[in-house]
GROMACS .gro file of C-alpha atoms in nm:
model
  389
    1MET     CA    1  -6.566   4.725  -5.055
    2PHE     CA    2  -6.755   4.905  -4.777
    3ARG     CA    3  -6.918   5.244  -4.821
    4GLN     CA    4  -7.089   5.495  -4.596
    5TYR     CA    5  -7.462   5.445  -4.639
    6ARG     CA    6  -7.770   5.633  -4.527
    7LEU     CA    7  -8.004   5.436  -4.305
    8LYS     CA    8  -8.308   5.592  -4.476
    9ASN     CA    9  -8.216   5.408  -4.798
   10TYR     CA   10  -8.220   5.067  -4.627
   11SER     CA   11  -8.530   4.871  -4.730
   12PHE     CA   12  -8.636   4.728  -4.395
   13LEU     CA   13  -8.975   4.652  -4.551
   14LEU     CA   14  -8.815   4.411  -4.800
   15MET     CA   15  -8.617   4.242  -4.522
   16ALA     CA   16  -8.930   4.212  -4.308
   17ALA     CA   17  -9.122   4.051  -4.596
   18VAL     CA   18  -8.843   3.796  -4.648
   19ILE     CA   19  -8.834   3.707  -4.279
   20ALA     CA   20  -9.215   3.687  -4.256
   21LEU     CA   21  -9.238   3.454  -4.556
   22SER     CA   22  -8.953   3.239  -4.423
   23VAL     CA   23  -9.125   3.208  -4.083
   24ILE     CA   24  -9.444   3.092  -4.257
   25GLY     CA   25  -9.232   2.839  -4.442
   26ILE     CA   26  -9.075   2.713  -4.119
   27MET     CA   27  -9.417   2.662  -3.961
   28VAL     CA   28  -9.551   2.472  -4.262
   29ILE     CA   29  -9.231   2.263  -4.287
   30GLY     CA   30  -9.268   2.168  -3.921
   31SER     CA   31  -9.614   2.040  -3.998
   32ALA     CA   32  -9.503   1.860  -4.315
   33GLN     CA   33  -9.186   1.701  -4.171
   34ARG     CA   34  -9.097   1.784  -3.812
   35SER     CA   35  -8.736   1.660  -3.844
   36SER     CA   36  -8.658   1.926  -4.107
   37GLN     CA   37  -8.784   2.225  -3.910
   38SER     CA   38  -8.478   2.277  -3.687
   39ARG     CA   39  -8.243   2.272  -3.987
   40GLN     CA   40  -8.460   2.526  -4.167
   41ILE     CA   41  -8.449   2.752  -3.860
   42SER     CA   42  -8.070   2.728  -3.866
   43GLY     CA   43  -8.077   2.809  -4.235
   44LEU     CA   44  -8.286   3.122  -4.170
   45VAL     CA   45  -8.045   3.242  -3.900
   46ILE     CA   46  -7.748   3.191  -4.136
   47GLY     CA   47  -7.945   3.353  -4.418
   48ILE     CA   48  -8.030   3.664  -4.218
   49ILE     CA   49  -7.665   3.706  -4.114
   50ALA     CA   50  -7.554   3.664  -4.478
   51MET     CA   51  -7.825   3.904  -4.598
   52VAL     CA   52  -7.723   4.179  -4.357
   53ALA     CA   53  -7.351   4.129  -4.426
   54LEU     CA   54  -7.392   4.138  -4.806
   55SER     CA   55  -7.620   4.441  -4.783
   56LEU     CA   56  -7.323   4.637  -4.647
   57ILE     CA   57  -7.073   4.526  -4.913
   58ASP     CA   58  -7.057   4.724  -5.239
   59TYR     CA   59  -7.224   4.508  -5.507
   60GLY     CA   60  -6.960   4.628  -5.754
   61THR     CA   61  -6.711   4.406  -5.569
   62PHE     CA   62  -6.897   4.100  -5.699
   63THR     CA   63  -6.949   4.219  -6.055
   64ARG     CA   64  -6.579   4.299  -6.082
   65MET     CA   65  -6.507   3.940  -5.976
   66ARG     CA   66  -6.765   3.802  -6.219
   67TRP     CA   67  -6.529   3.572  -6.409
   68VAL     CA   68  -6.401   3.413  -6.088
   69ILE     CA   69  -6.760   3.368  -5.968
   70TYR     CA   70  -6.873   3.225  -6.303
   71ILE     CA   71  -6.586   2.977  -6.332
   72ALA     CA   72  -6.619   2.869  -5.967
   73GLY     CA   73  -6.991   2.807  -6.019
   74CYS     CA   74  -6.933   2.599  -6.332
   75LEU     CA   75  -6.663   2.394  -6.156
   76LEU     CA   76  -6.904   2.318  -5.871
   77LEU     CA   77  -7.168   2.205  -6.121
   78ALA     CA   78  -6.913   1.983  -6.295
   79ALA     CA   79  -6.807   1.839  -5.958
   80VAL     CA   80  -7.168   1.739  -5.892
   81LEU     CA   81  -7.164   1.510  -6.196
   82VAL     CA   82  -6.841   1.347  -6.075
   83VAL     CA   83  -6.866   1.319  -5.696
   84GLY     CA   84  -7.221   1.433  -5.623
   85ASN     CA   85  -7.478   1.251  -5.409
   86THR     CA   86  -7.757   1.077  -5.597
   87VAL     CA   87  -8.107   1.088  -5.448
   88GLY     CA   88  -8.415   0.965  -5.631
   89GLY     CA   89  -8.224   0.918  -5.956
   90ALA     CA   90  -8.093   1.277  -5.960
   91THR     CA   91  -7.738   1.387  -5.877
   92ARG     CA   92  -7.770   1.744  -5.750
   93TRP     CA   93  -7.590   1.762  -5.416
   94ILE     CA   94  -7.231   1.773  -5.291
   95ASP     CA   95  -7.129   1.662  -4.943
   96ILE     CA   96  -6.828   1.846  -4.799
   97GLY     CA   97  -6.925   1.806  -4.438
   98ILE     CA   98  -7.240   1.996  -4.521
   99ILE     CA   99  -7.469   1.896  -4.805
  100PHE     CA  100  -7.553   2.175  -5.049
  101GLN     CA  101  -7.694   2.214  -5.399
  102PRO     CA  102  -7.459   2.402  -5.637
  103SER     CA  103  -7.735   2.479  -5.887
  104ASP     CA  104  -7.895   2.713  -5.631
  105LEU     CA  105  -7.566   2.900  -5.593
  106MET     CA  106  -7.523   2.905  -5.971
  107LYS     CA  107  -7.839   3.112  -6.014
  108LEU     CA  108  -7.679   3.386  -5.806
  109CYS     CA  109  -7.349   3.348  -5.995
  110ILE     CA  110  -7.530   3.390  -6.329
  111ILE     CA  111  -7.715   3.702  -6.212
  112LEU     CA  112  -7.392   3.867  -6.093
  113PHE     CA  113  -7.193   3.758  -6.398
  114PHE     CA  114  -7.435   3.876  -6.665
  115ALA     CA  115  -7.513   4.201  -6.481
  116GLY     CA  116  -7.145   4.289  -6.516
  117TYR     CA  117  -7.109   4.134  -6.864
  118PHE     CA  118  -7.399   4.323  -7.024
  119ASN     CA  119  -7.299   4.642  -6.846
  120GLN     CA  120  -6.948   4.614  -6.992
  121TYR     CA  121  -7.079   4.564  -7.345
  122GLU     CA  122  -7.370   4.808  -7.323
  123SER     CA  123  -7.283   4.992  -7.644
  124ARG     CA  124  -7.237   4.666  -7.839
  125LEU     CA  125  -7.516   4.464  -7.681
  126ASN     CA  126  -7.710   4.402  -8.002
  127THR     CA  127  -7.413   4.266  -8.196
  128VAL     CA  128  -7.366   3.905  -8.298
  129ARG     CA  129  -7.045   3.882  -8.099
  130VAL     CA  130  -7.195   3.990  -7.766
  131ILE     CA  131  -7.524   3.801  -7.800
  132GLY     CA  132  -7.350   3.492  -7.936
  133GLY     CA  133  -7.091   3.508  -7.659
  134SER     CA  134  -7.358   3.539  -7.391
  135LEU     CA  135  -7.546   3.239  -7.532
  136LEU     CA  136  -7.230   3.029  -7.520
  137LEU     CA  137  -7.158   3.143  -7.164
  138ILE     CA  138  -7.509   3.063  -7.039
  139GLY     CA  139  -7.508   2.737  -7.233
  140VAL     CA  140  -7.233   2.583  -7.017
  141PRO     CA  141  -7.413   2.600  -6.679
  142LEU     CA  142  -7.749   2.519  -6.839
  143PHE     CA  143  -7.602   2.201  -6.989
  144LEU     CA  144  -7.442   2.099  -6.659
  145ILE     CA  145  -7.765   2.158  -6.465
  146TYR     CA  146  -7.969   1.968  -6.725
  147LYS     CA  147  -7.735   1.668  -6.700
  148GLU     CA  148  -7.797   1.627  -6.324
  149PRO     CA  149  -8.084   1.598  -6.441
  150ASP     CA  150  -8.275   1.907  -6.326
  151MET     CA  151  -8.504   2.030  -6.601
  152SER     CA  152  -8.699   2.273  -6.381
  153THR     CA  153  -8.388   2.459  -6.262
  154THR     CA  154  -8.259   2.465  -6.620
  155ILE     CA  155  -8.580   2.631  -6.737
  156VAL     CA  156  -8.588   2.887  -6.453
  157THR     CA  157  -8.220   2.974  -6.500
  158ALA     CA  158  -8.271   3.024  -6.874
  159MET     CA  159  -8.572   3.249  -6.808
  160VAL     CA  160  -8.372   3.462  -6.564
  161PHE     CA  161  -8.098   3.502  -6.825
  162CYS     CA  162  -8.360   3.615  -7.080
  163ALA     CA  163  -8.501   3.868  -6.832
  164ILE     CA  164  -8.157   4.019  -6.768
  165LEU     CA  165  -8.083   4.032  -7.141
  166PHE     CA  166  -8.416   4.203  -7.207
  167ALA     CA  167  -8.360   4.459  -6.930
  168ALA     CA  168  -8.009   4.526  -7.062
  169GLY     CA  169  -8.164   4.668  -7.380
  170LEU     CA  170  -8.200   4.386  -7.632
  171SER     CA  171  -8.334   4.522  -7.962
  172TRP     CA  172  -8.704   4.467  -8.027
  173LYS     CA  173  -8.616   4.350  -8.378
  174ILE     CA  174  -8.412   4.067  -8.230
  175ILE     CA  175  -8.686   3.988  -7.978
  176PHE     CA  176  -8.953   3.958  -8.248
  177ALA     CA  177  -8.719   3.751  -8.463
  178ILE     CA  178  -8.658   3.512  -8.172
  179LEU     CA  179  -9.031   3.484  -8.099
  180ALA     CA  180  -9.103   3.418  -8.466
  181VAL     CA  181  -8.874   3.116  -8.446
  182ALA     CA  182  -8.933   3.011  -8.084
  183VAL     CA  183  -9.314   2.990  -8.084
  184PRO     CA  184  -9.353   2.746  -8.376
  185GLY     CA  185  -9.032   2.575  -8.264
  186ALA     CA  186  -9.182   2.510  -7.920
  187ALA     CA  187  -9.496   2.366  -8.078
  188ILE     CA  188  -9.289   2.134  -8.298
  189PHE     CA  189  -9.071   2.032  -8.002
  190LEU     CA  190  -9.377   1.949  -7.791
  191SER     CA  191  -9.527   1.735  -8.066
  192LEU     CA  192  -9.197   1.551  -8.105
  193VAL     CA  193  -9.141   1.478  -7.736
  194LEU     CA  194  -9.496   1.342  -7.704
  195SER     CA  195  -9.435   1.096  -7.987
  196PRO     CA  196  -9.357   0.735  -7.885
  197GLY     CA  197  -8.991   0.639  -7.919
  198GLN     CA  198  -8.859   0.997  -7.903
  199THR     CA  199  -8.508   1.052  -7.761
  200LEU     CA  200  -8.513   1.428  -7.699
  201ILE     CA  201  -8.610   1.396  -7.334
  202GLU     CA  202  -8.612   1.114  -7.080
  203ASP     CA  203  -8.911   0.880  -7.068
  204TYR     CA  204  -9.009   0.992  -6.717
  205GLN     CA  205  -9.015   1.355  -6.836
  206ARG     CA  206  -9.241   1.263  -7.127
  207THR     CA  207  -9.467   1.070  -6.889
  208ARG     CA  208  -9.498   1.374  -6.663
  209ILE     CA  209  -9.613   1.588  -6.955
  210LEU     CA  210  -9.863   1.325  -7.068
  211SER     CA  211  -9.996   1.274  -6.715
  212TRP     CA  212 -10.054   1.649  -6.693
  213LEU     CA  213 -10.237   1.660  -7.025
  214ARG     CA  214 -10.429   1.333  -6.969
  215PRO     CA  215 -10.440   1.260  -6.594
  216ALA     CA  216 -10.719   1.003  -6.624
  217GLU     CA  217 -10.519   0.796  -6.871
  218TYR     CA  218 -10.191   0.825  -6.674
  219SER     CA  219 -10.344   0.807  -6.327
  220GLU     CA  220 -10.039   0.651  -6.163
  221ALA     CA  221  -9.800   0.921  -6.286
  222ALA     CA  222 -10.054   1.196  -6.208
  223TYR     CA  223 -10.114   1.058  -5.858
  224GLN     CA  224  -9.917   1.306  -5.646
  225GLN     CA  225 -10.015   1.613  -5.848
  226GLN     CA  226 -10.385   1.522  -5.825
  227ASN     CA  227 -10.347   1.466  -5.451
  228SER     CA  228 -10.186   1.807  -5.424
  229ILE     CA  229 -10.489   1.968  -5.589
  230ILE     CA  230 -10.723   1.777  -5.354
  231ALA     CA  231 -10.519   1.889  -5.052
  232ILE     CA  232 -10.532   2.256  -5.151
  233GLY     CA  233 -10.907   2.240  -5.214
  234SER     CA  234 -10.976   2.058  -4.889
  235GLY     CA  235 -10.830   2.345  -4.687
  236GLN     CA  236 -11.119   2.570  -4.791
  237LEU     CA  237 -11.096   2.926  -4.652
  238TYR     CA  238 -10.889   2.899  -4.334
  239GLY     CA  239 -10.748   2.545  -4.353
  240LYS     CA  240 -10.744   2.254  -4.108
  241GLY     CA  241 -10.473   2.409  -3.892
  242LEU     CA  242 -10.102   2.340  -3.862
  243ASN     CA  243  -9.998   2.007  -3.709
  244ASN     CA  244 -10.356   1.882  -3.715
  245ASN     CA  245 -10.449   1.516  -3.664
  246ALA     CA  246 -10.744   1.514  -3.903
  247VAL     CA  247 -10.805   1.167  -4.044
  248ASN     CA  248 -10.919   1.318  -4.375
  249SER     CA  249 -10.590   1.505  -4.420
  250VAL     CA  250 -10.413   1.426  -4.747
  251LYS     CA  251 -10.080   1.513  -4.586
  252ASN     CA  252 -10.138   1.296  -4.278
  253GLY     CA  253 -10.220   1.005  -4.504
  254ASN     CA  254  -9.883   1.042  -4.680
  255PHE     CA  255 -10.053   1.095  -5.015
  256ILE     CA  256  -9.822   1.384  -5.106
  257ALA     CA  257  -9.462   1.308  -5.201
  258GLU     CA  258  -9.193   1.551  -5.076
  259PRO     CA  259  -9.444   1.765  -4.882
  260GLN     CA  260  -9.165   1.970  -4.722
  261THR     CA  261  -9.004   2.073  -5.054
  262ASP     CA  262  -9.166   2.043  -5.397
  263PHE     CA  263  -9.526   2.028  -5.268
  264ILE     CA  264  -9.501   2.258  -4.967
  265TYR     CA  265  -9.771   2.475  -5.124
  266ALA     CA  266 -10.014   2.181  -5.106
  267VAL     CA  267  -9.949   2.147  -4.731
  268ALA     CA  268  -9.996   2.523  -4.689
  269GLY     CA  269 -10.324   2.504  -4.881
  270GLU     CA  270 -10.458   2.219  -4.671
  271GLU     CA  271 -10.351   2.355  -4.332
  272LEU     CA  272 -10.367   2.734  -4.384
  273GLY     CA  273 -10.645   2.735  -4.643
  274PHE     CA  274 -10.714   2.988  -4.914
  275ALA     CA  275 -10.611   3.272  -4.682
  276GLY     CA  276 -10.268   3.118  -4.623
  277CYS     CA  277 -10.215   3.049  -4.994
  278VAL     CA  278 -10.302   3.408  -5.083
  279ALA     CA  279 -10.067   3.537  -4.812
  280ILE     CA  280  -9.779   3.333  -4.956
  281ILE     CA  281  -9.849   3.450  -5.313
  282LEU     CA  282  -9.876   3.814  -5.206
  283LEU     CA  283  -9.551   3.800  -5.010
  284GLU     CA  284  -9.366   3.634  -5.301
  285LEU     CA  285  -9.507   3.896  -5.538
  286PHE     CA  286  -9.428   4.181  -5.299
  287ILE     CA  287  -9.064   4.071  -5.263
  288ALA     CA  288  -9.024   4.044  -5.641
  289LEU     CA  289  -9.186   4.385  -5.700
  290MET     CA  290  -8.966   4.543  -5.432
  291CYS     CA  291  -8.663   4.413  -5.623
  292PHE     CA  292  -8.795   4.574  -5.942
  293ARG     CA  293  -8.865   4.897  -5.754
  294ILE     CA  294  -8.508   4.911  -5.627
  295ALA     CA  295  -8.392   4.836  -5.983
  296MET     CA  296  -8.571   5.150  -6.107
  297LYS     CA  297  -8.382   5.362  -5.853
  298ALA     CA  298  -8.044   5.193  -5.898
  299ARG     CA  299  -7.744   5.421  -5.933
  300GLU     CA  300  -7.576   5.213  -6.202
  301ARG     CA  301  -7.682   4.986  -6.482
  302GLU     CA  302  -7.530   4.671  -6.334
  303GLY     CA  303  -7.714   4.731  -6.006
  304MET     CA  304  -8.038   4.758  -6.200
  305LEU     CA  305  -7.966   4.430  -6.380
  306ILE     CA  306  -7.889   4.250  -6.053
  307CYS     CA  307  -8.223   4.354  -5.908
  308VAL     CA  308  -8.408   4.254  -6.224
  309GLY     CA  309  -8.237   3.915  -6.214
  310VAL     CA  310  -8.325   3.849  -5.850
  311GLY     CA  311  -8.684   3.972  -5.889
  312SER     CA  312  -8.731   3.761  -6.202
  313LEU     CA  313  -8.587   3.453  -6.032
  314ILE     CA  314  -8.828   3.481  -5.739
  315MET     CA  315  -9.123   3.542  -5.971
  316PHE     CA  316  -9.043   3.262  -6.217
  317GLN     CA  317  -8.954   3.002  -5.954
  318SER     CA  318  -9.259   3.082  -5.739
  319SER     CA  319  -9.487   3.060  -6.042
  320LEU     CA  320  -9.343   2.723  -6.145
  321ASN     CA  321  -9.369   2.568  -5.798
  322ILE     CA  322  -9.724   2.693  -5.738
  323GLY     CA  323  -9.822   2.604  -6.094
  324VAL     CA  324  -9.712   2.244  -6.038
  325ALA     CA  325  -9.889   2.217  -5.701
  326THR     CA  326 -10.215   2.349  -5.848
  327GLY     CA  327 -10.197   2.145  -6.169
  328LEU     CA  328 -10.140   2.441  -6.399
  329MET     CA  329  -9.803   2.304  -6.513
  330PRO     CA  330  -9.651   1.957  -6.560
  331ASN     CA  331  -9.503   1.800  -6.250
  332THR     CA  332  -9.142   1.903  -6.193
  333GLY     CA  333  -8.944   1.942  -5.875
  334ILE     CA  334  -8.838   2.290  -5.765
  335THR     CA  335  -8.854   2.474  -5.433
  336LEU     CA  336  -9.088   2.759  -5.343
  337PRO     CA  337  -8.858   3.054  -5.255
  338PHE     CA  338  -8.826   3.116  -4.878
  339VAL     CA  339  -9.099   2.858  -4.804
  340SER     CA  340  -8.981   2.512  -4.911
  341TYR     CA  341  -8.733   2.317  -4.702
  342GLY     CA  342  -8.377   2.350  -4.828
  343VAL     CA  343  -8.098   2.524  -4.639
  344THR     CA  344  -7.897   2.598  -4.955
  345SER     CA  345  -8.201   2.743  -5.128
  346LEU     CA  346  -8.300   2.961  -4.831
  347VAL     CA  347  -7.950   3.092  -4.762
  348THR     CA  348  -7.888   3.164  -5.131
  349PHE     CA  349  -8.213   3.359  -5.168
  350CYS     CA  350  -8.125   3.559  -4.855
  351MET     CA  351  -7.783   3.635  -5.007
  352GLU     CA  352  -7.950   3.758  -5.324
  353ILE     CA  353  -8.181   3.984  -5.125
  354GLY     CA  354  -7.876   4.114  -4.935
  355ILE     CA  355  -7.713   4.225  -5.261
  356VAL     CA  356  -8.040   4.386  -5.373
  357LEU     CA  357  -8.050   4.575  -5.042
  358ASN     CA  358  -7.701   4.705  -5.115
  359VAL     CA  359  -7.817   4.830  -5.455
  360GLY     CA  360  -8.096   5.010  -5.273
  361LEU     CA  361  -7.843   5.170  -5.038
  362GLN     CA  362  -7.679   5.333  -5.340
  363PRO     CA  363  -7.967   5.509  -5.518
  364ARG     CA  364  -7.899   5.744  -5.805
  365ARG     CA  365  -7.904   6.112  -5.738
  366GLU     CA  366  -8.188   6.312  -5.893
  367ARG     CA  367  -7.962   6.459  -6.159
  368ASP     CA  368  -7.825   6.119  -6.258
  369PRO     CA  369  -7.973   5.945  -6.565
  370VAL     CA  370  -8.189   5.641  -6.507
  371PRO     CA  371  -7.988   5.326  -6.593
  372GLY     CA  372  -8.125   5.086  -6.848
  373LEU     CA  373  -8.337   5.331  -7.045
  374GLY     CA  374  -8.178   5.247  -7.378
  375ARG     CA  375  -8.525   5.158  -7.514
  376MET     CA  376  -8.670   5.502  -7.441
  377ARG     CA  377  -8.636   5.787  -7.684
  378MET     CA  378  -8.653   6.162  -7.632
  379PRO     CA  379  -8.681   6.455  -7.874
  380GLY     CA  380  -8.356   6.630  -7.956
  381GLN     CA  381  -8.309   7.004  -7.970
  382ASP     CA  382  -8.321   7.003  -8.347
  383GLY     CA  383  -8.656   6.823  -8.351
  384SER     CA  384  -8.499   6.486  -8.430
  385VAL     CA  385  -8.518   6.183  -8.203
  386GLN     CA  386  -8.205   6.064  -8.030
  387GLY     CA  387  -8.119   5.797  -7.774
  388ALA     CA  388  -8.158   5.867  -7.404
  389ARG     CA  389  -7.821   5.713  -7.325
   0.00000   0.00000   0.00000
């Protein structure tokens, strides 16, 4: 489980970026909802401890236990639908003395599971059996998350799965075939869900899409997203300052719903301004790119896939949250990694970074082949072209 590591391989820069972004989040949360700040501080302390502890445990321990982790995650998601707490019409939380959100933990479970799964079936990845099996396996948690309902987490989780599958070496022929079906299929699906009387998605989900496309016509549904855009713009370059008492503050007027979670970026824009928003985006991007950088130096294929999964999750989830807050995407509720209030979310992201740090502590030696280069080709001695594997 534990190995002897070299301190020079420890990515203190990645850890520092995570802590810096989390501290910014704590400050903005305190301004958005003072009562949540102390719990977020506790979450950061727990998260740092978990991050350091997991960074010292061999990541192979978790991939070898992937079936236990996968089944446990699915059981937690199923338990949510049976005994979960319902808030705002959504059942996403379980109370066992502490309230936590299993779907956040499931993202980590999926990354660990499929890193080991695709590594095991590397030579048969592009077969119907392996691809079909992986689709069935990802379908179970996606269905359970969707039924909560939690469309945004379902989408992000599916995108992370696709990123891991792509990095594992999915054939370009299969990718182009999927795109040939998916692109027109998405257009048809969108036209269907926007039709009156459709039953593919819930009415409130359809209304959110319509309010995004036609905010003037659906002004009531577009209310909080439009206020979010106004708040971000009103911050100008350096913002109005944290914990300000400005009478023209959108946040102080309670015009933003869930300012400490889904629309934390709007509060950051209003109070920290353009400079604060850019700082948050750069830190999110830096953390994701550091994960990809560690993936390129990973000793083993499954370590590379773990890092790709974590980096993709941070990038996709950040893009969706910021896209909603700025009006670039339809309104949907999802946290901004390391910034939004949510102890489960913060601790889980810190755990994921801890495992990435452990991958970085086990870099490949110079003579070792680079994992995950199944797409690359190199000339053979006889002049032919043969796989790099």
